[in-house]
């Protein structure tokens, strides 16, 4: 078995994989894709569950201990639960998470709970049904509400992801943040990033705007300095949970980035902005050995860019949708 860890030439060790299990989705969020959606991959171009499991096992053998399933919408692909169960039995995978829009999630929560999933991130941009329909271009709020209620009652650690859009939900920050008052959850407000399948947009709700808004709503807000990860976390006196702000534009966390991504069609991304640096599907389907694959991954990680700005210079953003990247 492999023993060395996976590290880049800047001394960053990779321990976290975000695996997009599909590019398909049952919503059409305005910040993620255009009205007509994006062209879906052919089924044969998407990694099979067996191929994905093989990659997770290889990565777990070189130090990847946290895996997050994402998409598209993970629950839009048949077979995600048995897949999660198999991953939960890989001893070196210590943390197993999923990011979901909640539309088809509620019914699966007891099973997620019984496999000791270490976290669910639920995307929730509004608590108002009409707004939900406007933001996601689908009327599925009731299902998401059921998922939220079931998750709040479950033992699974929960984080809420709210992308803040000016004129759509910027006035709901306070109400959504209040979910962390009576529940030990993390409510994270996300600065919109330019991955909505279009080009050349700028966004009004920056992370600074969100932070100022939170400070005016919750004057006792205090920064939690002992944090790790992409969110700046805050505590409000009397709240059981925490509030987070995730900056998309500044990329201040690149220096400690421990994550890689694999897209649904098997492209390895060592940075959100690198456009894909290794075709793992091709390796898997042309008889590469485990050693070949691990060695190719190591080489790709060694070529990793110093930060997202450098990656973007080499791979300027095209009309990518976050559903094709996995968030
Ligand atoms: N469909 C699932 C969901 O929405 O939770 C998982 C995939 S989605 C691409 C993963 C995360 O990316 C979600 O929390 C979503 O809010 C976030 N996201 C999508 N587009 C974004 C954008 N343009 N800027 C910032 N976050 C975005
Ligand atoms: Fe689908 Fe998630 Fe993108 Fe919304 S953010 S369209 S739920 S993939």
Tab-separated table of C-alpha atoms and ligand atoms in Angstrom:
chain	number	residue	atom	x	y	z
A	1	UNK	CA	0.000	0.000	0.000
A	2	UNK	CA	1.060	3.635	-0.438
A	3	UNK	CA	2.263	5.400	2.642
A	4	UNK	CA	3.509	8.858	1.730
A	5	UNK	CA	1.181	11.770	1.918
A	6	UNK	CA	0.211	13.890	-1.076
A	7	UNK	CA	1.816	17.330	-1.063
A	8	UNK	CA	2.517	20.185	-3.449
A	9	UNK	CA	5.801	22.038	-3.910
A	10	UNK	CA	4.600	24.840	-1.630
A	11	UNK	CA	4.357	22.461	1.321
A	12	UNK	CA	0.587	22.129	1.310
A	13	UNK	CA	-0.617	18.623	2.117
A	14	UNK	CA	-3.752	17.347	0.422
A	15	UNK	CA	-6.189	15.677	2.801
A	16	UNK	CA	-9.583	16.637	1.367
A	17	UNK	CA	-11.320	15.452	-1.807
A	18	UNK	CA	-14.460	17.033	-3.241
A	19	UNK	CA	-15.971	14.489	-5.572
A	20	UNK	CA	-18.717	15.566	-7.987
A	21	UNK	CA	-20.794	12.438	-8.526
A	22	UNK	CA	-22.946	13.976	-11.256
A	23	UNK	CA	-23.243	17.194	-13.264
A	24	UNK	CA	-27.051	16.962	-13.331
A	25	UNK	CA	-29.387	18.863	-11.096
A	26	UNK	CA	-33.076	19.188	-10.285
A	27	UNK	CA	-32.728	22.958	-9.685
A	28	UNK	CA	-31.476	25.788	-11.901
A	29	UNK	CA	-30.035	28.259	-9.401
A	30	UNK	CA	-29.401	31.641	-11.004
A	31	UNK	CA	-25.895	31.908	-9.522
A	32	UNK	CA	-24.939	28.463	-10.817
A	33	UNK	CA	-26.300	28.135	-14.336
A	34	UNK	CA	-28.238	29.947	-17.057
A	35	UNK	CA	-32.023	29.499	-17.448
A	36	UNK	CA	-31.655	26.749	-20.001
A	37	UNK	CA	-29.178	24.861	-17.790
A	38	UNK	CA	-25.875	23.571	-19.111
A	39	UNK	CA	-25.194	20.795	-21.574
A	40	UNK	CA	-25.151	17.535	-19.614
A	41	UNK	CA	-22.388	15.001	-19.938
A	42	UNK	CA	-23.176	11.718	-21.692
A	43	UNK	CA	-23.770	8.921	-19.236
A	44	UNK	CA	-20.768	7.013	-20.586
A	45	UNK	CA	-18.520	9.997	-19.897
A	46	UNK	CA	-19.394	10.054	-16.206
A	47	UNK	CA	-17.274	7.940	-13.892
A	48	UNK	CA	-19.009	4.794	-12.684
A	49	UNK	CA	-19.456	4.241	-8.958
A	50	UNK	CA	-16.722	1.591	-9.139
A	51	UNK	CA	-14.310	4.013	-10.820
A	52	UNK	CA	-15.039	6.663	-8.208
A	53	UNK	CA	-14.570	4.196	-5.367
A	54	UNK	CA	-11.257	3.096	-6.834
A	55	UNK	CA	-10.038	6.726	-6.888
A	56	UNK	CA	-11.205	7.354	-3.329
A	57	UNK	CA	-9.394	4.211	-2.122
A	58	UNK	CA	-6.186	5.248	-3.878
A	59	UNK	CA	-6.371	8.765	-2.477
A	60	UNK	CA	-7.191	7.479	1.006
A	61	UNK	CA	-4.001	5.423	0.757
A	62	UNK	CA	-1.957	8.606	0.341
A	63	UNK	CA	-3.483	10.657	3.094
A	64	UNK	CA	-6.847	11.918	1.902
A	65	UNK	CA	-9.011	11.495	4.984
A	66	UNK	CA	-11.978	13.724	4.181
A	67	UNK	CA	-14.317	13.185	1.238
A	68	UNK	CA	-17.265	15.341	0.263
A	69	UNK	CA	-19.769	14.230	-2.346
A	70	UNK	CA	-21.143	17.076	-4.386
A	71	UNK	CA	-22.442	17.704	-7.891
A	72	UNK	CA	-24.710	18.760	-9.651
A	73	UNK	CA	-27.096	17.401	-7.106
A	74	UNK	CA	-25.715	14.161	-5.601
A	75	UNK	CA	-29.200	12.770	-4.891
A	76	UNK	CA	-30.146	13.270	-8.540
A	77	UNK	CA	-27.939	10.274	-9.365
A	78	UNK	CA	-29.300	6.818	-8.605
A	79	UNK	CA	-27.111	4.798	-6.264
A	80	UNK	CA	-25.597	7.554	-4.170
A	81	UNK	CA	-26.571	5.922	-0.845
A	82	UNK	CA	-24.960	2.516	-1.496
A	83	UNK	CA	-21.906	4.448	-2.731
A	84	UNK	CA	-21.756	6.473	0.477
A	85	UNK	CA	-22.071	3.275	2.471
A	86	UNK	CA	-19.108	1.738	0.638
A	87	UNK	CA	-17.031	4.864	1.221
A	88	UNK	CA	-17.992	4.844	4.903
A	89	UNK	CA	-16.336	1.432	5.157
A	90	UNK	CA	-12.940	2.668	3.925
A	91	UNK	CA	-11.017	2.924	7.221
A	92	UNK	CA	-8.767	5.812	6.107
A	93	UNK	CA	-11.748	7.962	5.152
A	94	UNK	CA	-12.331	9.537	8.539
A	95	UNK	CA	-14.765	12.231	7.441
A	96	UNK	CA	-17.524	11.736	4.907
A	97	UNK	CA	-19.716	14.676	3.945
A	98	UNK	CA	-22.282	15.562	1.331
A	99	UNK	CA	-23.448	18.882	-0.095
A	100	UNK	CA	-27.065	18.842	-1.229
A	101	UNK	CA	-29.830	21.183	-2.291
A	102	UNK	CA	-32.287	19.247	-0.109
A	103	UNK	CA	-34.891	18.549	-2.800
A	104	UNK	CA	-34.668	14.747	-2.597
A	105	UNK	CA	-32.736	14.403	0.648
A	106	UNK	CA	-35.299	14.175	3.461
A	107	UNK	CA	-36.222	10.513	2.932
A	108	UNK	CA	-32.575	9.432	3.146
A	109	UNK	CA	-31.668	11.144	6.410
A	110	UNK	CA	-32.205	8.109	8.692
A	111	UNK	CA	-29.795	6.111	6.515
A	112	UNK	CA	-27.274	8.952	6.438
A	113	UNK	CA	-27.496	9.094	10.195
A	114	UNK	CA	-27.006	5.363	10.610
A	115	UNK	CA	-23.811	5.377	8.536
A	116	UNK	CA	-22.387	8.113	10.807
A	117	UNK	CA	-22.020	10.667	8.060
A	118	UNK	CA	-19.820	13.415	9.496
A	119	UNK	CA	-21.664	16.290	7.924
A	120	UNK	CA	-24.290	17.596	5.544
A	121	UNK	CA	-24.106	20.989	3.897
A	122	UNK	CA	-27.564	22.107	2.887
A	123	UNK	CA	-27.899	24.895	0.334
A	124	UNK	CA	-30.664	27.241	1.436
A	125	UNK	CA	-30.816	30.741	0.015
A	126	UNK	CA	-34.196	31.858	1.294
A	127	UNK	CA	-36.989	30.949	3.677
A	128	UNK	CA	-39.653	32.407	1.371
A	129	UNK	CA	-41.267	29.973	-1.117
A	130	UNK	CA	-41.757	32.532	-3.945
A	131	UNK	CA	-38.186	33.661	-3.670
A	132	UNK	CA	-36.988	30.088	-3.680
A	133	UNK	CA	-38.773	29.617	-7.001
A	134	UNK	CA	-37.165	32.788	-8.376
A	135	UNK	CA	-33.658	31.895	-7.209
A	136	UNK	CA	-33.751	28.222	-8.205
A	137	UNK	CA	-36.240	28.513	-11.103
A	138	UNK	CA	-38.070	25.520	-9.620
A	139	UNK	CA	-40.949	25.294	-7.096
A	140	UNK	CA	-39.432	22.743	-4.727
A	141	UNK	CA	-39.318	24.737	-1.494
A	142	UNK	CA	-41.607	22.409	0.472
A	143	UNK	CA	-39.260	19.449	-0.062
A	144	UNK	CA	-36.264	21.518	1.043
A	145	UNK	CA	-38.175	22.667	4.128
A	146	UNK	CA	-38.780	19.006	5.053
A	147	UNK	CA	-35.091	18.264	4.628
A	148	UNK	CA	-34.137	21.213	6.816
A	149	UNK	CA	-36.538	20.124	9.554
A	150	UNK	CA	-35.329	16.514	9.420
A	151	UNK	CA	-31.663	17.538	9.481
A	152	UNK	CA	-32.223	19.848	12.438
A	153	UNK	CA	-33.707	16.913	14.334
A	154	UNK	CA	-30.996	14.467	13.317
A	155	UNK	CA	-27.596	13.934	14.905
A	156	UNK	CA	-25.766	14.766	11.653
A	157	UNK	CA	-23.660	17.932	11.928
A	158	UNK	CA	-25.285	20.525	9.691
A	159	UNK	CA	-24.013	23.536	7.808
A	160	UNK	CA	-26.291	25.817	5.819
A	161	UNK	CA	-24.871	27.413	2.650
A	162	UNK	CA	-26.516	30.652	1.555
A	163	UNK	CA	-25.280	32.424	-1.569
A	164	UNK	CA	-26.120	36.095	-1.097
A	165	UNK	CA	-27.535	37.890	-4.135
A	166	UNK	CA	-28.379	41.553	-4.124
A	167	UNK	CA	-32.106	42.203	-4.612
A	168	UNK	CA	-32.948	38.526	-4.196
A	169	UNK	CA	-32.085	37.516	-0.640
A	170	UNK	CA	-29.718	40.135	0.807
A	171	UNK	CA	-32.505	41.254	3.181
A	172	UNK	CA	-32.878	37.733	4.600
A	173	UNK	CA	-29.407	37.406	6.092
A	174	UNK	CA	-30.670	38.108	9.615
A	175	UNK	CA	-33.519	35.638	9.499
A	176	UNK	CA	-31.427	32.852	8.020
A	177	UNK	CA	-28.624	33.541	10.544
A	178	UNK	CA	-31.181	33.133	13.341
A	179	UNK	CA	-31.301	29.400	12.543
A	180	UNK	CA	-27.983	29.229	14.422
A	181	UNK	CA	-29.553	30.726	17.511
A	182	UNK	CA	-31.526	27.705	18.623
A	183	UNK	CA	-29.537	25.018	16.787
A	184	UNK	CA	-25.839	24.089	17.054
A	185	UNK	CA	-25.273	24.537	13.334
A	186	UNK	CA	-23.078	26.690	11.118
A	187	UNK	CA	-24.899	29.138	8.841
A	188	UNK	CA	-22.484	30.299	6.138
A	189	UNK	CA	-23.096	33.208	3.806
A	190	UNK	CA	-21.260	32.805	0.526
A	191	UNK	CA	-20.020	35.586	-1.702
A	192	UNK	CA	-21.169	34.802	-5.229
A	193	UNK	CA	-18.408	33.598	-7.549
A	194	UNK	CA	-18.333	33.916	-11.346
A	195	UNK	CA	-19.471	30.358	-12.068
A	196	UNK	CA	-23.017	30.792	-13.334
A	197	UNK	CA	-22.390	29.600	-16.871
A	198	UNK	CA	-22.116	33.182	-18.164
A	199	UNK	CA	-19.145	35.546	-18.492
A	200	UNK	CA	-18.078	38.932	-17.254
A	201	UNK	CA	-20.358	39.555	-14.279
A	202	UNK	CA	-19.563	41.403	-11.089
A	203	UNK	CA	-21.551	40.972	-7.939
A	204	UNK	CA	-22.759	43.519	-5.403
A	205	UNK	CA	-22.804	41.373	-2.267
A	206	UNK	CA	-19.130	41.035	-1.438
A	207	UNK	CA	-17.929	39.241	1.676
A	208	UNK	CA	-17.179	42.683	3.184
A	209	UNK	CA	-20.745	43.805	2.516
A	210	UNK	CA	-22.056	40.614	4.151
A	211	UNK	CA	-19.781	41.066	7.190
A	212	UNK	CA	-20.877	44.687	7.643
A	213	UNK	CA	-24.505	43.653	7.380
A	214	UNK	CA	-24.047	40.919	9.980
A	215	UNK	CA	-22.277	43.347	12.320
A	216	UNK	CA	-25.145	45.815	12.102
A	217	UNK	CA	-27.711	43.058	12.664
A	218	UNK	CA	-25.811	41.402	15.518
A	219	UNK	CA	-23.735	44.055	17.340
A	220	UNK	CA	-22.247	41.409	19.699
A	221	UNK	CA	-20.801	39.449	16.753
A	222	UNK	CA	-17.317	38.170	17.554
A	223	UNK	CA	-14.791	36.657	15.188
A	224	UNK	CA	-13.760	33.141	16.136
A	225	UNK	CA	-9.996	33.243	15.559
A	226	UNK	CA	-9.332	29.543	16.240
A	227	UNK	CA	-10.827	28.394	12.976
A	228	UNK	CA	-9.608	26.459	9.981
A	229	UNK	CA	-11.192	26.213	6.564
A	230	UNK	CA	-12.651	28.531	3.994
A	231	UNK	CA	-15.217	30.335	6.166
A	232	UNK	CA	-14.539	33.216	8.549
A	233	UNK	CA	-16.554	32.163	11.569
A	234	UNK	CA	-18.396	34.370	14.038
A	235	UNK	CA	-20.100	33.800	17.345
A	236	UNK	CA	-23.143	35.757	18.448
A	237	UNK	CA	-23.817	35.892	22.210
A	238	UNK	CA	-26.662	33.535	23.066
A	239	UNK	CA	-26.374	31.545	19.830
A	240	UNK	CA	-25.824	27.786	19.995
A	241	UNK	CA	-24.330	27.718	16.530
A	242	UNK	CA	-21.993	29.909	14.508
A	243	UNK	CA	-22.240	32.212	11.518
A	244	UNK	CA	-19.726	32.032	8.690
A	245	UNK	CA	-18.788	34.177	5.716
A	246	UNK	CA	-17.120	32.585	2.713
A	247	UNK	CA	-15.185	34.862	0.439
A	248	UNK	CA	-15.101	33.890	-3.214
A	249	UNK	CA	-13.062	36.637	-4.811
A	250	UNK	CA	-10.120	37.264	-2.491
A	251	UNK	CA	-8.847	33.714	-2.268
A	252	UNK	CA	-7.170	34.396	1.075
A	253	UNK	CA	-7.244	30.731	2.044
A	254	UNK	CA	-5.163	29.488	-0.925
A	255	UNK	CA	-2.032	29.412	1.270
A	256	UNK	CA	-3.485	26.642	3.401
A	257	UNK	CA	-5.641	24.898	0.789
A	258	UNK	CA	-5.721	21.148	1.447
A	259	UNK	CA	-8.294	20.173	-1.172
A	260	UNK	CA	-8.491	18.705	-4.615
A	261	UNK	CA	-11.542	18.100	-6.761
A	262	UNK	CA	-12.629	15.397	-9.166
A	263	UNK	CA	-15.364	16.312	-11.612
A	264	UNK	CA	-18.122	13.894	-12.631
A	265	UNK	CA	-16.220	13.066	-15.833
A	266	UNK	CA	-13.048	12.315	-13.930
A	267	UNK	CA	-10.972	15.475	-14.368
A	268	UNK	CA	-8.656	16.169	-11.457
A	269	UNK	CA	-8.622	19.792	-10.354
A	270	UNK	CA	-5.917	20.876	-7.925
A	271	UNK	CA	-7.500	24.349	-7.736
A	272	UNK	CA	-11.048	25.638	-8.244
A	273	UNK	CA	-9.676	27.872	-10.998
A	274	UNK	CA	-7.359	25.470	-12.866
A	275	UNK	CA	-9.762	24.108	-15.477
A	276	UNK	CA	-8.785	20.450	-14.868
A	277	UNK	CA	-5.191	19.192	-14.879
A	278	UNK	CA	-5.376	15.395	-15.226
A	279	UNK	CA	-7.756	13.082	-17.063
A	280	UNK	CA	-8.297	10.346	-14.483
A	281	UNK	CA	-11.085	8.754	-16.518
A	282	UNK	CA	-8.698	8.134	-19.368
A	283	UNK	CA	-6.177	6.543	-17.021
A	284	UNK	CA	-8.862	4.342	-15.454
A	285	UNK	CA	-10.185	3.248	-18.838
A	286	UNK	CA	-6.877	2.555	-20.547
A	287	UNK	CA	-5.525	0.004	-18.134
A	288	UNK	CA	-3.369	2.208	-15.925
A	289	UNK	CA	-2.256	0.426	-12.768
A	290	UNK	CA	-2.903	1.797	-9.281
A	291	UNK	CA	0.750	2.849	-9.145
A	292	UNK	CA	0.424	4.685	-12.491
A	293	UNK	CA	-2.639	6.563	-11.264
A	294	UNK	CA	-1.119	7.526	-7.924
A	295	UNK	CA	2.067	8.649	-9.621
A	296	UNK	CA	0.107	10.794	-12.148
A	297	UNK	CA	-1.865	12.367	-9.295
A	298	UNK	CA	1.355	13.131	-7.423
A	299	UNK	CA	2.847	14.790	-10.511
A	300	UNK	CA	-0.307	16.850	-11.067
A	301	UNK	CA	-0.308	17.996	-7.441
A	302	UNK	CA	3.365	18.948	-7.721
A	303	UNK	CA	2.466	21.194	-10.685
A	304	UNK	CA	-0.224	22.916	-8.590
A	305	UNK	CA	-0.407	26.710	-8.795
A	306	UNK	CA	0.571	28.872	-5.854
A	307	UNK	CA	-2.952	30.315	-5.667
A	308	UNK	CA	-6.225	30.748	-7.518
A	309	UNK	CA	-5.081	33.951	-9.219
A	310	UNK	CA	-2.093	32.180	-10.796
A	311	UNK	CA	-4.299	29.252	-11.831
A	312	UNK	CA	-6.813	31.583	-13.456
A	313	UNK	CA	-4.109	33.356	-15.482
A	314	UNK	CA	-3.173	30.076	-17.117
A	315	UNK	CA	-6.774	28.871	-17.415
A	316	UNK	CA	-8.923	32.002	-17.865
A	317	UNK	CA	-12.525	31.418	-16.785
A	318	UNK	CA	-14.719	30.206	-19.545
A	319	UNK	CA	-18.459	29.891	-19.224
A	320	UNK	CA	-18.254	27.298	-16.455
A	321	UNK	CA	-21.172	26.502	-14.198
A	322	UNK	CA	-20.539	25.528	-10.572
A	323	UNK	CA	-22.624	22.408	-11.255
A	324	UNK	CA	-19.780	21.205	-13.519
A	325	UNK	CA	-17.147	21.859	-10.859
A	326	UNK	CA	-18.837	20.763	-7.657
A	327	UNK	CA	-18.596	23.968	-5.644
B	1	LIG	N1	-26.397	20.821	-5.778
B	1	LIG	C1	-25.779	20.807	-4.514
B	1	LIG	C2	-26.089	22.063	-3.733
B	1	LIG	O1	-26.518	23.043	-4.338
B	1	LIG	O2	-25.898	22.062	-2.533
B	1	LIG	C3	-24.275	20.588	-4.572
B	1	LIG	C4	-23.523	21.260	-5.688
B	1	LIG	S1	-23.434	23.028	-5.596
B	1	LIG	C5	-22.519	23.397	-7.036
B	1	LIG	C6	-22.286	23.224	-4.264
B	1	LIG	C7	-22.319	24.578	-3.598
B	1	LIG	O3	-21.878	25.555	-4.526
B	1	LIG	C8	-23.690	25.028	-3.123
B	1	LIG	O4	-23.651	25.345	-1.749
B	1	LIG	C9	-23.978	26.262	-3.931
B	1	LIG	O5	-24.699	27.205	-3.209
B	1	LIG	C10	-22.575	26.752	-4.268
B	1	LIG	N2	-22.531	27.582	-5.467
B	1	LIG	C11	-23.025	27.302	-6.682
B	1	LIG	N3	-22.774	28.311	-7.555
B	1	LIG	C12	-22.082	29.246	-6.862
B	1	LIG	C13	-21.540	30.522	-7.197
B	1	LIG	N4	-21.647	31.028	-8.427
B	1	LIG	N5	-20.905	31.207	-6.240
B	1	LIG	C14	-20.775	30.698	-4.991
B	1	LIG	N6	-21.259	29.508	-4.608
B	1	LIG	C15	-21.918	28.776	-5.524
B	2	LIG	FE1	-28.077	22.644	-8.719
B	2	LIG	FE2	-26.541	23.061	-6.617
B	2	LIG	FE3	-26.129	24.418	-8.916
B	2	LIG	FE4	-28.282	24.960	-7.487
B	2	LIG	S1	-26.154	25.244	-6.832
B	2	LIG	S2	-28.228	24.600	-9.723
B	2	LIG	S3	-28.778	23.024	-6.636
B	2	LIG	S4	-25.860	22.255	-8.613
